[in-house]
PDB file of C-alpha atoms in Angstrom:
ATOM      1  CA  MET Q   1      -0.192   0.021   0.069  1.00  0.00           C
ATOM      2  CA  GLY Q   2       1.797   3.751  -0.924  1.00  0.00           C
ATOM      3  CA  THR Q   3       1.689   6.409   1.040  1.00  0.00           C
ATOM      4  CA  LYS Q   4      -0.965   7.989   0.065  1.00  0.00           C
ATOM      5  CA  ASP Q   5      -3.485   5.447  -0.140  1.00  0.00           C
ATOM      6  CA  THR Q   6      -2.223   4.507   3.567  1.00  0.00           C
ATOM      7  CA  ILE Q   7      -2.769   8.771   4.424  1.00  0.00           C
ATOM      8  CA  THR Q   8      -6.075   8.231   2.563  1.00  0.00           C
ATOM      9  CA  LYS Q   9      -7.541   5.556   4.439  1.00  0.00           C
ATOM     10  CA  ASP Q  10      -6.703   6.301   7.873  1.00  0.00           C
ATOM     11  CA  TYR Q  11      -8.018   9.807   7.342  1.00  0.00           C
ATOM     12  CA  THR Q  12     -11.870   8.306   6.333  1.00  0.00           C
ATOM     13  CA  ALA Q  13     -11.547   5.755   9.339  1.00  0.00           C
ATOM     14  CA  ASP Q  14     -12.291   9.099  11.191  1.00  0.00           C
ATOM     15  CA  ASN Q  15     -16.488   8.587  12.043  1.00  0.00           C
ATOM     16  CA  ARG Q  16     -16.276  12.615  11.837  1.00  0.00           C
ATOM     17  CA  VAL Q  17     -14.974  11.911   8.054  1.00  0.00           C
ATOM     18  CA  PHE Q  18     -17.130   9.102   7.243  1.00  0.00           C
ATOM     19  CA  ALA Q  19     -20.705  10.645   8.138  1.00  0.00           C
ATOM     20  CA  ASP Q  20     -19.565  13.726   6.598  1.00  0.00           C
ATOM     21  CA  VAL Q  21     -19.305  12.220   3.158  1.00  0.00           C
ATOM     22  CA  PHE Q  22     -22.409   9.659   3.830  1.00  0.00           C
ATOM     23  CA  ASN Q  23     -24.233  12.664   5.019  1.00  0.00           C
ATOM     24  CA  HIS Q  24     -23.614  14.044   1.917  1.00  0.00           C
ATOM     25  CA  MET Q  25     -24.350  11.119  -0.490  1.00  0.00           C
ATOM     26  CA  LEU Q  26     -27.497  10.499   1.902  1.00  0.00           C
ATOM     27  CA  TYR Q  27     -29.318  13.237   3.075  1.00  0.00           C
ATOM     28  CA  LYS Q  28     -27.662  16.645   0.529  1.00  0.00           C
ATOM     29  CA  GLY Q  29     -25.766  17.672   3.944  1.00  0.00           C
ATOM     30  CA  LYS Q  30     -27.832  17.506   6.427  1.00  0.00           C
ATOM     31  CA  ASN Q  31     -26.535  16.112   9.698  1.00  0.00           C
ATOM     32  CA  VAL Q  32     -28.610  13.051  10.165  1.00  0.00           C
ATOM     33  CA  ILE Q  33     -25.820  10.659  10.928  1.00  0.00           C
ATOM     34  CA  ASP Q  34     -23.639  11.449  13.771  1.00  0.00           C
ATOM     35  CA  PRO Q  35     -20.260  10.156  13.856  1.00  0.00           C
ATOM     36  CA  GLY Q  36     -20.928   8.300  17.245  1.00  0.00           C
ATOM     37  CA  THR Q  37     -23.735   6.101  15.647  1.00  0.00           C
ATOM     38  CA  LEU Q  38     -21.653   4.788  13.259  1.00  0.00           C
ATOM     39  CA  HIS Q  39     -19.350   1.502  14.285  1.00  0.00           C
ATOM     40  CA  PRO Q  40     -16.137  -0.195  12.487  1.00  0.00           C
ATOM     41  CA  LEU Q  41     -16.400  -3.150  10.543  1.00  0.00           C
ATOM     42  CA  ASP Q  42     -14.413  -6.147   9.450  1.00  0.00           C
ATOM     43  CA  THR Q  43     -13.038  -4.556   6.398  1.00  0.00           C
ATOM     44  CA  THR Q  44     -12.547  -8.062   5.052  1.00  0.00           C
ATOM     45  CA  ALA Q  45     -15.017  -9.311   2.450  1.00  0.00           C
ATOM     46  CA  LEU Q  46     -14.897 -13.337   2.688  1.00  0.00           C
ATOM     47  CA  ALA Q  47     -17.681 -15.999   0.946  1.00  0.00           C
ATOM     48  CA  VAL Q  48     -18.433 -18.685  -0.847  1.00  0.00           C
ATOM     49  CA  PRO Q  49     -20.892 -17.953  -2.757  1.00  0.00           C
ATOM     50  CA  TYR Q  50     -24.518 -19.457  -1.034  1.00  0.00           C
ATOM     51  CA  GLY Q  51     -25.084 -22.992  -2.200  1.00  0.00           C
ATOM     52  CA  SER Q  52     -21.776 -24.145  -3.122  1.00  0.00           C
ATOM     53  CA  GLY Q  53     -19.890 -27.305  -2.328  1.00  0.00           C
ATOM     54  CA  THR Q  54     -17.558 -27.521   0.145  1.00  0.00           C
ATOM     55  CA  SER Q  55     -14.598 -28.076  -1.888  1.00  0.00           C
ATOM     56  CA  GLU Q  56     -15.643 -24.220  -3.319  1.00  0.00           C
ATOM     57  CA  VAL Q  57     -12.255 -21.920  -2.087  1.00  0.00           C
ATOM     58  CA  PRO Q  58     -13.775 -18.967  -0.659  1.00  0.00           C
ATOM     59  CA  VAL Q  59     -13.349 -15.848  -2.311  1.00  0.00           C
ATOM     60  CA  GLN Q  60     -11.352 -13.104  -0.010  1.00  0.00           C
ATOM     61  CA  LYS Q  61     -11.684  -8.995  -0.611  1.00  0.00           C
ATOM     62  CA  PHE Q  62     -10.356  -6.193   1.491  1.00  0.00           C
ATOM     63  CA  ARG Q  63     -11.912  -2.908   1.518  1.00  0.00           C
ATOM     64  CA  ASP Q  64     -10.821   0.807   2.487  1.00  0.00           C
ATOM     65  CA  GLU Q  65     -13.356   1.058   5.298  1.00  0.00           C
ATOM     66  CA  PHE Q  66     -16.439  -0.588   6.389  1.00  0.00           C
ATOM     67  CA  LYS Q  67     -18.960   0.975   9.214  1.00  0.00           C
ATOM     68  CA  SER Q  68     -22.540   0.156   9.974  1.00  0.00           C
ATOM     69  CA  LEU Q  69     -24.517   2.257  10.971  1.00  0.00           C
ATOM     70  CA  ASN Q  70     -28.281   2.229  12.821  1.00  0.00           C
ATOM     71  CA  VAL Q  71     -29.824   5.565  12.762  1.00  0.00           C
ATOM     72  CA  MET Q  72     -33.435   6.958  13.173  1.00  0.00           C
ATOM     73  CA  HIS Q  73     -34.354   9.164  10.334  1.00  0.00           C
ATOM     74  CA  ASP Q  74     -38.034  10.529   9.074  1.00  0.00           C
ATOM     75  CA  ASP Q  75     -39.449   8.372  12.114  1.00  0.00           C
ATOM     76  CA  SER Q  76     -38.051   5.347  10.856  1.00  0.00           C
ATOM     77  CA  ARG Q  77     -35.173   3.448  12.410  1.00  0.00           C
ATOM     78  CA  ILE Q  78     -32.838   2.221   9.668  1.00  0.00           C
ATOM     79  CA  TYR Q  79     -29.882   0.123   9.610  1.00  0.00           C
ATOM     80  CA  LEU Q  80     -27.070   0.237   6.682  1.00  0.00           C
ATOM     81  CA  LEU Q  81     -23.708  -1.232   5.789  1.00  0.00           C
ATOM     82  CA  LEU Q  82     -21.209   1.595   4.514  1.00  0.00           C
ATOM     83  CA  GLY Q  83     -18.251   1.392   2.998  1.00  0.00           C
ATOM     84  CA  ILE Q  84     -15.743   3.615   1.538  1.00  0.00           C
ATOM     85  CA  GLU Q  85     -12.906   2.714  -1.299  1.00  0.00           C
ATOM     86  CA  ASN Q  86     -10.253   6.112  -1.653  1.00  0.00           C
ATOM     87  CA  GLN Q  87      -9.083   6.760  -4.860  1.00  0.00           C
ATOM     88  CA  SER Q  88      -6.004   8.946  -5.430  1.00  0.00           C
ATOM     89  CA  GLU Q  89      -5.895   8.128  -8.948  1.00  0.00           C
ATOM     90  CA  PRO Q  90      -9.359   7.042 -11.614  1.00  0.00           C
ATOM     91  CA  HIS Q  91      -9.247   4.079 -11.208  1.00  0.00           C
ATOM     92  CA  PHE Q  92     -11.075   2.422 -14.807  1.00  0.00           C
ATOM     93  CA  ALA Q  93     -12.648  -0.906 -13.464  1.00  0.00           C
ATOM     94  CA  MET Q  94     -13.784   0.942 -10.336  1.00  0.00           C
ATOM     95  CA  PRO Q  95     -17.352  -0.374 -11.050  1.00  0.00           C
ATOM     96  CA  VAL Q  96     -16.144  -4.399 -11.124  1.00  0.00           C
ATOM     97  CA  LYS Q  97     -14.136  -3.846  -7.944  1.00  0.00           C
ATOM     98  CA  ASN Q  98     -17.612  -2.513  -5.630  1.00  0.00           C
ATOM     99  CA  MET Q  99     -19.404  -4.612  -6.486  1.00  0.00           C
ATOM    100  CA  VAL Q 100     -17.744  -7.667  -6.315  1.00  0.00           C
ATOM    101  CA  TYR Q 101     -17.378  -6.049  -2.486  1.00  0.00           C
ATOM    102  CA  ASP Q 102     -20.674  -5.327  -1.905  1.00  0.00           C
ATOM    103  CA  ALA Q 103     -21.800  -8.834  -4.030  1.00  0.00           C
ATOM    104  CA  LEU Q 104     -20.099 -10.662  -1.131  1.00  0.00           C
ATOM    105  CA  GLU Q 105     -21.239  -8.783   1.613  1.00  0.00           C
ATOM    106  CA  TYR Q 106     -24.431  -9.662  -0.038  1.00  0.00           C
ATOM    107  CA  ALA Q 107     -23.338 -13.555  -0.467  1.00  0.00           C
ATOM    108  CA  GLY Q 108     -22.402 -13.073   3.267  1.00  0.00           C
ATOM    109  CA  GLN Q 109     -25.384 -11.772   4.789  1.00  0.00           C
ATOM    110  CA  VAL Q 110     -26.945 -15.094   2.436  1.00  0.00           C
ATOM    111  CA  GLU Q 111     -24.729 -18.193   4.698  1.00  0.00           C
ATOM    112  CA  ASN Q 112     -24.930 -16.086   8.222  1.00  0.00           C
ATOM    113  CA  SER Q 113     -28.848 -16.526   7.870  1.00  0.00           C
ATOM    114  CA  ALA Q 114     -28.580 -19.598   6.650  1.00  0.00           C
ATOM    115  CA  ARG Q 115     -26.723 -20.292   9.941  1.00  0.00           C
ATOM    116  CA  SER Q 116     -28.434 -18.681  12.066  1.00  0.00           C
ATOM    117  CA  HIS Q 117     -31.650 -21.189  10.987  1.00  0.00           C
ATOM    118  CA  ARG Q 118     -29.776 -24.168  11.761  1.00  0.00           C
ATOM    119  CA  GLU Q 119     -27.976 -23.457  14.875  1.00  0.00           C
ATOM    120  CA  ALA Q 120     -32.107 -22.229  15.705  1.00  0.00           C
ATOM    121  CA  LYS Q 121     -32.957 -25.785  14.012  1.00  0.00           C
ATOM    122  CA  GLN Q 122     -35.752 -23.527  11.695  1.00  0.00           C
ATOM    123  CA  TRP Q 123     -36.113 -25.747   9.408  1.00  0.00           C
ATOM    124  CA  PRO Q 124     -37.065 -24.590   6.043  1.00  0.00           C
ATOM    125  CA  SER Q 125     -40.636 -25.358   5.252  1.00  0.00           C
ATOM    126  CA  THR Q 126     -39.716 -25.491   1.270  1.00  0.00           C
ATOM    127  CA  SER Q 127     -37.393 -27.249  -1.296  1.00  0.00           C
ATOM    128  CA  GLY Q 128     -35.868 -23.229  -2.294  1.00  0.00           C
ATOM    129  CA  GLU Q 129     -35.583 -22.685   0.982  1.00  0.00           C
ATOM    130  CA  TYR Q 130     -34.012 -26.265   2.014  1.00  0.00           C
ATOM    131  CA  LEU Q 131     -31.711 -25.244  -1.001  1.00  0.00           C
ATOM    132  CA  THR Q 132     -30.419 -21.372  -0.123  1.00  0.00           C
ATOM    133  CA  GLY Q 133     -30.980 -21.848   3.426  1.00  0.00           C
ATOM    134  CA  PHE Q 134     -32.220 -18.411   3.092  1.00  0.00           C
ATOM    135  CA  TYR Q 135     -36.140 -18.205   3.794  1.00  0.00           C
ATOM    136  CA  LYS Q 136     -38.990 -16.586   2.587  1.00  0.00           C
ATOM    137  CA  ASP Q 137     -39.324 -14.153   5.106  1.00  0.00           C
ATOM    138  CA  ASP Q 138     -35.736 -13.579   5.348  1.00  0.00           C
ATOM    139  CA  ARG Q 139     -33.831  -9.580   3.965  1.00  0.00           C
ATOM    140  CA  LEU Q 140     -30.993  -8.355   3.523  1.00  0.00           C
ATOM    141  CA  ILE Q 141     -29.309  -5.638   4.616  1.00  0.00           C
ATOM    142  CA  PRO Q 142     -28.720  -2.628   2.061  1.00  0.00           C
ATOM    143  CA  VAL Q 143     -24.914  -1.561   1.295  1.00  0.00           C
ATOM    144  CA  ILE Q 144     -23.554   1.291   0.127  1.00  0.00           C
ATOM    145  CA  THR Q 145     -20.288   2.069  -0.885  1.00  0.00           C
ATOM    146  CA  THR Q 146     -18.649   5.457  -1.947  1.00  0.00           C
ATOM    147  CA  VAL Q 147     -16.149   6.044  -3.916  1.00  0.00           C
ATOM    148  CA  VAL Q 148     -13.970   9.006  -2.245  1.00  0.00           C
ATOM    149  CA  TYR Q 149     -11.571  10.325  -4.851  1.00  0.00           C
ATOM    150  CA  PHE Q 150      -8.739  12.698  -3.483  1.00  0.00           C
ATOM    151  CA  GLY Q 151      -7.967  13.965  -6.985  1.00  0.00           C
ATOM    152  CA  SER Q 152      -8.546  18.137  -8.259  1.00  0.00           C
ATOM    153  CA  ASP Q 153      -9.667  16.529 -11.806  1.00  0.00           C
ATOM    154  CA  THR Q 154     -13.042  15.678 -12.864  1.00  0.00           C
ATOM    155  CA  TRP Q 155     -13.540  11.699 -12.743  1.00  0.00           C
ATOM    156  CA  ASN Q 156     -12.652  10.462 -16.131  1.00  0.00           C
ATOM    157  CA  ALA Q 157     -12.832   6.624 -15.909  1.00  0.00           C
ATOM    158  CA  PRO Q 158     -16.077   4.324 -16.031  1.00  0.00           C
ATOM    159  CA  ARG Q 159     -18.511   4.867 -13.533  1.00  0.00           C
ATOM    160  CA  SER Q 160     -21.000   2.275 -14.388  1.00  0.00           C
ATOM    161  CA  LEU Q 161     -20.543  -1.457 -15.626  1.00  0.00           C
ATOM    162  CA  HIS Q 162     -22.394  -0.741 -18.575  1.00  0.00           C
ATOM    163  CA  GLU Q 163     -20.054   1.866 -19.806  1.00  0.00           C
ATOM    164  CA  MET Q 164     -17.076  -0.639 -19.444  1.00  0.00           C
ATOM    165  CA  LEU Q 165     -18.969  -3.462 -21.743  1.00  0.00           C
ATOM    166  CA  SER Q 166     -17.432  -3.724 -25.449  1.00  0.00           C
ATOM    167  CA  VAL Q 167     -20.898  -3.809 -26.388  1.00  0.00           C
ATOM    168  CA  GLN Q 168     -23.422  -1.054 -26.494  1.00  0.00           C
ATOM    169  CA  ASP Q 169     -26.898  -2.147 -27.812  1.00  0.00           C
ATOM    170  CA  PRO Q 170     -29.273  -0.992 -25.877  1.00  0.00           C
ATOM    171  CA  GLU Q 171     -31.382  -4.220 -26.289  1.00  0.00           C
ATOM    172  CA  ILE Q 172     -28.565  -6.826 -25.351  1.00  0.00           C
ATOM    173  CA  LEU Q 173     -27.896  -3.778 -22.280  1.00  0.00           C
ATOM    174  CA  SER Q 174     -31.689  -4.243 -21.417  1.00  0.00           C
ATOM    175  CA  LEU Q 175     -30.907  -7.668 -20.142  1.00  0.00           C
ATOM    176  CA  VAL Q 176     -27.254  -7.305 -18.292  1.00  0.00           C
ATOM    177  CA  PRO Q 177     -27.641  -5.644 -15.130  1.00  0.00           C
ATOM    178  CA  ASP Q 178     -26.003  -2.328 -14.648  1.00  0.00           C
ATOM    179  CA  TYR Q 179     -23.701  -0.960 -11.685  1.00  0.00           C
ATOM    180  CA  ARG Q 180     -22.989   2.415 -10.788  1.00  0.00           C
ATOM    181  CA  ILE Q 181     -20.523   3.652  -8.553  1.00  0.00           C
ATOM    182  CA  ASN Q 182     -21.312   6.713  -6.024  1.00  0.00           C
ATOM    183  CA  LEU Q 183     -18.345   9.208  -6.168  1.00  0.00           C
ATOM    184  CA  PHE Q 184     -17.338  11.977  -4.117  1.00  0.00           C
ATOM    185  CA  SER Q 185     -15.153  14.045  -5.755  1.00  0.00           C
ATOM    186  CA  PRO Q 186     -14.252  17.645  -4.656  1.00  0.00           C
ATOM    187  CA  ALA Q 187     -14.043  19.165  -8.438  1.00  0.00           C
ATOM    188  CA  GLU Q 188     -17.839  17.606  -9.059  1.00  0.00           C
ATOM    189  CA  ILE Q 189     -19.291  19.487  -6.062  1.00  0.00           C
ATOM    190  CA  LYS Q 190     -20.230  22.704  -5.668  1.00  0.00           C
ATOM    191  CA  ASP Q 191     -18.233  25.232  -3.100  1.00  0.00           C
ATOM    192  CA  GLU Q 192     -22.366  25.346  -1.437  1.00  0.00           C
ATOM    193  CA  GLU Q 193     -22.555  21.302  -0.776  1.00  0.00           C
ATOM    194  CA  LEU Q 194     -19.054  21.782   0.763  1.00  0.00           C
ATOM    195  CA  ASP Q 195     -19.372  24.343   3.450  1.00  0.00           C
ATOM    196  CA  LYS Q 196     -22.041  21.895   4.606  1.00  0.00           C
ATOM    197  CA  LEU Q 197     -19.246  19.142   5.546  1.00  0.00           C
ATOM    198  CA  GLU Q 198     -18.977  18.924   9.778  1.00  0.00           C
ATOM    199  CA  SER Q 199     -15.819  17.908   9.959  1.00  0.00           C
ATOM    200  CA  ASN Q 200     -12.087  19.316   8.569  1.00  0.00           C
ATOM    201  CA  LEU Q 201     -13.170  17.721   5.048  1.00  0.00           C
ATOM    202  CA  LYS Q 202     -14.732  20.663   3.870  1.00  0.00           C
ATOM    203  CA  GLU Q 203     -10.988  22.321   3.802  1.00  0.00           C
ATOM    204  CA  VAL Q 204      -9.368  18.984   2.396  1.00  0.00           C
ATOM    205  CA  MET Q 205     -11.687  19.184  -0.592  1.00  0.00           C
ATOM    206  CA  LEU Q 206     -11.355  22.622  -1.193  1.00  0.00           C
ATOM    207  CA  PHE Q 207      -8.077  22.815  -0.741  1.00  0.00           C
ATOM    208  CA  ILE Q 208      -7.697  20.157  -3.253  1.00  0.00           C
ATOM    209  CA  LYS Q 209     -10.303  21.200  -5.621  1.00  0.00           C
ATOM    210  CA  TYR Q 210      -8.252  24.536  -6.262  1.00  0.00           C
ATOM    211  CA  SER Q 211      -5.105  22.775  -5.752  1.00  0.00           C
ATOM    212  CA  LYS Q 212      -3.634  23.137  -9.416  1.00  0.00           C
ATOM    213  CA  ASP Q 213      -5.872  26.866  -9.837  1.00  0.00           C
ATOM    214  CA  LYS Q 214      -2.963  29.204  -8.230  1.00  0.00           C
ATOM    215  CA  LYS Q 215      -5.635  32.656  -8.481  1.00  0.00           C
ATOM    216  CA  LYS Q 216      -8.168  30.519  -6.941  1.00  0.00           C
ATOM    217  CA  LEU Q 217      -6.381  28.943  -4.449  1.00  0.00           C
ATOM    218  CA  SER Q 218      -4.883  32.144  -3.126  1.00  0.00           C
ATOM    219  CA  GLU Q 219      -8.663  33.494  -2.842  1.00  0.00           C
ATOM    220  CA  PHE Q 220      -9.579  30.368  -0.924  1.00  0.00           C
ATOM    221  CA  LEU Q 221      -6.631  31.299   1.416  1.00  0.00           C
ATOM    222  CA  LYS Q 222      -7.220  34.625   1.860  1.00  0.00           C
ATOM    223  CA  GLU Q 223     -10.553  34.269   2.463  1.00  0.00           C
ATOM    224  CA  ASN Q 224      -9.730  31.387   5.117  1.00  0.00           C
ATOM    225  CA  PRO Q 225      -6.733  33.268   7.044  1.00  0.00           C
ATOM    226  CA  ARG Q 226      -6.803  31.516  10.029  1.00  0.00           C
ATOM    227  CA  MET Q 227      -7.351  27.956   8.746  1.00  0.00           C
ATOM    228  CA  LEU Q 228      -6.176  25.757  11.229  1.00  0.00           C
ATOM    229  CA  ILE Q 229      -6.729  21.670  11.077  1.00  0.00           C
ATOM    230  CA  GLU Q 230      -5.892  18.940  12.688  1.00  0.00           C
ATOM    231  CA  ALA Q 231      -2.350  17.183  11.417  1.00  0.00           C
ATOM    232  CA  ASN Q 232      -4.089  14.037   9.602  1.00  0.00           C
ATOM    233  CA  ALA Q 233      -5.413  16.197   7.124  1.00  0.00           C
ATOM    234  CA  ALA Q 234      -2.887  18.530   6.234  1.00  0.00           C
ATOM    235  CA  ARG Q 235      -1.330  15.266   5.654  1.00  0.00           C
ATOM    236  CA  VAL Q 236      -3.752  14.184   3.485  1.00  0.00           C
ATOM    237  CA  ILE Q 237      -3.711  17.443   1.561  1.00  0.00           C
ATOM    238  CA  LYS Q 238       0.307  17.089   1.663  1.00  0.00           C
ATOM    239  CA  ALA Q 239      -0.035  14.001  -0.209  1.00  0.00           C
ATOM    240  CA  VAL Q 240      -2.012  14.241  -2.772  1.00  0.00           C
ATOM    241  CA  THR Q 241      -1.852  17.705  -3.786  1.00  0.00           C
ATOM    242  CA  ASN Q 242       2.461  17.001  -4.069  1.00  0.00           C
ATOM    243  CA  THR Q 243       2.256  20.097  -1.771  1.00  0.00           C
ATOM    244  CA  PRO Q 244       5.735  20.595   0.342  1.00  0.00           C
ATOM    245  CA  LEU Q 245       4.309  21.282   3.292  1.00  0.00           C
ATOM    246  CA  ASP Q 246       6.529  21.239   6.447  1.00  0.00           C
ATOM    247  CA  ILE Q 247       4.409  19.320   9.059  1.00  0.00           C
ATOM    248  CA  PRO Q 248       6.189  18.566  12.413  1.00  0.00           C
ATOM    249  CA  GLU Q 249       5.762  14.523  13.618  1.00  0.00           C
ATOM    250  CA  ASP Q 250       4.412  15.830  17.057  1.00  0.00           C
ATOM    251  CA  ALA Q 251       1.934  18.477  14.840  1.00  0.00           C
ATOM    252  CA  GLU Q 252      -1.560  18.315  16.141  1.00  0.00           C
ATOM    253  CA  VAL Q 253      -2.771  21.630  14.748  1.00  0.00           C
ATOM    254  CA  VAL Q 254      -1.878  22.797  11.385  1.00  0.00           C
ATOM    255  CA  ASP Q 255      -2.376  26.468  10.439  1.00  0.00           C
ATOM    256  CA  MET Q 256      -2.161  25.757   6.281  1.00  0.00           C
ATOM    257  CA  CYS Q 257      -2.197  29.692   5.657  1.00  0.00           C
ATOM    258  CA  LYS Q 258       0.916  30.012   7.719  1.00  0.00           C
ATOM    259  CA  ALA Q 259       2.045  26.549   6.200  1.00  0.00           C
ATOM    260  CA  VAL Q 260       1.708  27.960   2.711  1.00  0.00           C
ATOM    261  CA  GLU Q 261       3.318  31.021   3.214  1.00  0.00           C
ATOM    262  CA  ASP Q 262       6.231  29.812   4.901  1.00  0.00           C
ATOM    263  CA  MET Q 263       6.509  26.960   1.280  1.00  0.00           C
ATOM    264  CA  MET Q 264       6.064  30.104  -0.489  1.00  0.00           C
ATOM    265  CA  ASN Q 265       8.810  32.272   1.343  1.00  0.00           C
ATOM    266  CA  GLU Q 266      11.348  29.194   1.574  1.00  0.00           C
ATOM    267  CA  SER Q 267      11.036  28.595  -2.258  1.00  0.00           C
ATOM    268  CA  LYS Q 268      11.618  32.213  -3.130  1.00  0.00           C
ATOM    269  CA  THR Q 269      14.306  32.626  -0.601  1.00  0.00           C
ATOM    270  CA  LYS Q 270      16.066  29.384  -2.022  1.00  0.00           C
ATOM    271  CA  GLY Q 271      15.755  30.653  -5.754  1.00  0.00           C
ATOM    272  CA  ALA Q 272      17.673  33.901  -4.722  1.00  0.00           C
ATOM    273  CA  VAL Q 273      19.806  31.936  -3.074  1.00  0.00           C
ATOM    274  CA  GLU Q 274      20.867  29.781  -6.108  1.00  0.00           C
ATOM    275  CA  VAL Q 275      20.947  33.397  -8.025  1.00  0.00           C
ATOM    276  CA  LEU Q 276      23.768  34.200  -5.787  1.00  0.00           C
ATOM    277  CA  VAL Q 277      25.409  31.428  -6.238  1.00  0.00           C
ATOM    278  CA  GLY Q 278      25.255  31.806  -9.854  1.00  0.00           C
ATOM    279  CA  LEU Q 279      26.624  35.214  -9.992  1.00  0.00           C
ATOM    280  CA  VAL Q 280      29.513  33.704  -7.614  1.00  0.00           C
ATOM    281  CA  LYS Q 281      30.053  31.063  -9.868  1.00  0.00           C
ATOM    282  CA  ASP Q 282      30.416  33.738 -12.592  1.00  0.00           C
ATOM    283  CA  GLY Q 283      32.782  35.982 -10.957  1.00  0.00           C
ATOM    284  CA  VAL Q 284      30.492  38.969 -10.646  1.00  0.00           C
ATOM    285  CA  LEU Q 285      30.393  38.907  -6.517  1.00  0.00           C
ATOM    286  CA  SER Q 286      32.476  37.729  -3.781  1.00  0.00           C
ATOM    287  CA  ILE Q 287      31.585  34.873  -1.349  1.00  0.00           C
ATOM    288  CA  ARG Q 288      31.486  38.028   0.831  1.00  0.00           C
ATOM    289  CA  GLU Q 289      28.675  39.918  -1.115  1.00  0.00           C
ATOM    290  CA  ALA Q 290      26.746  37.283  -2.162  1.00  0.00           C
ATOM    291  CA  ALA Q 291      26.586  35.907   1.735  1.00  0.00           C
ATOM    292  CA  SER Q 292      25.217  39.682   2.997  1.00  0.00           C
ATOM    293  CA  ARG Q 293      23.335  39.962   0.011  1.00  0.00           C
ATOM    294  CA  ALA Q 294      21.232  36.078   1.326  1.00  0.00           C
ATOM    295  CA  HIS Q 295      20.907  37.254   5.412  1.00  0.00           C
ATOM    296  CA  MET Q 296      23.886  34.430   5.858  1.00  0.00           C
ATOM    297  CA  THR Q 297      26.962  33.755   7.342  1.00  0.00           C
ATOM    298  CA  GLU Q 298      29.832  33.071   4.490  1.00  0.00           C
ATOM    299  CA  SER Q 299      30.112  29.491   6.101  1.00  0.00           C
ATOM    300  CA  ALA Q 300      26.219  28.455   5.096  1.00  0.00           C
ATOM    301  CA  PHE Q 301      26.781  30.570   2.020  1.00  0.00           C
ATOM    302  CA  GLU Q 302      29.724  28.570   1.048  1.00  0.00           C
ATOM    303  CA  GLU Q 303      27.475  25.447   2.358  1.00  0.00           C
ATOM    304  CA  GLU Q 304      24.787  26.618  -0.181  1.00  0.00           C
ATOM    305  CA  VAL Q 305      27.589  27.096  -3.378  1.00  0.00           C
ATOM    306  CA  LYS Q 306      29.183  23.487  -2.771  1.00  0.00           C
ATOM    307  CA  LYS Q 307      25.520  21.849  -2.606  1.00  0.00           C
ATOM    308  CA  LEU Q 308      24.701  23.445  -6.044  1.00  0.00           C
ATOM    309  CA  SER Q 309      27.914  22.560  -7.191  1.00  0.00           C
TER     310      SER Q 309
END
């Protein structure tokens, strides 16, 4: 697992971030899902397709994040299983990947129902119930998987199974069940919708959204002169946007505006020193003159000359 994958996985494991994603996807930004109502589940998807013989080899996959939700909405209690797949780059087989995860979860639920009936000695009343172990009145828990895309560009990979098929004949496709991905992508979400997010996911997504547009990023930072975010969020920004921010290991909170300003000033200083080193090499300036202009000691400037040589 790469650095970006590890950092984003740890980040979306935070219940506050996880809740933000699904409040946006399910409830248009309304604060319906409380982080405290989310409970982590085993991210290993393991299933033997129902009806298989004992010789079948189990299928095993690993999700990024998987949690259960028990929440009241519109006077009804809803129980859901929610998964997040993080992507720092477009995945061109994402519909199939997510479809496999969800299918394995449903297959596992069918197997669990059969096991529960056997343990409770609830014997089937029909041959159909006997065949699968899933009885007429049994019901499955909905599984919803969302792709959180940590990219500044529009997702340019397939969003549905049908887009991946070699045949586009409508008559044929009408008999091929489609599978669409649920996508959370900053480039495709309006700023006013991102503003509804409760956690620092708002700042992370807005920074990513404008990371390739210096003018808009500058405007965003000016509008948020004290953009204090937790260090884990700042590390996500650093990793996925390749912004060379200086984030101390023991930092708990990072002032992103100051971090970006320090980075830009350091870049300017580095560029100025490189110019002065060039002038020394060309014989235009002495070490003493160049060091004075760079506000450095002569020994420190000599070290810069050696580095650039």
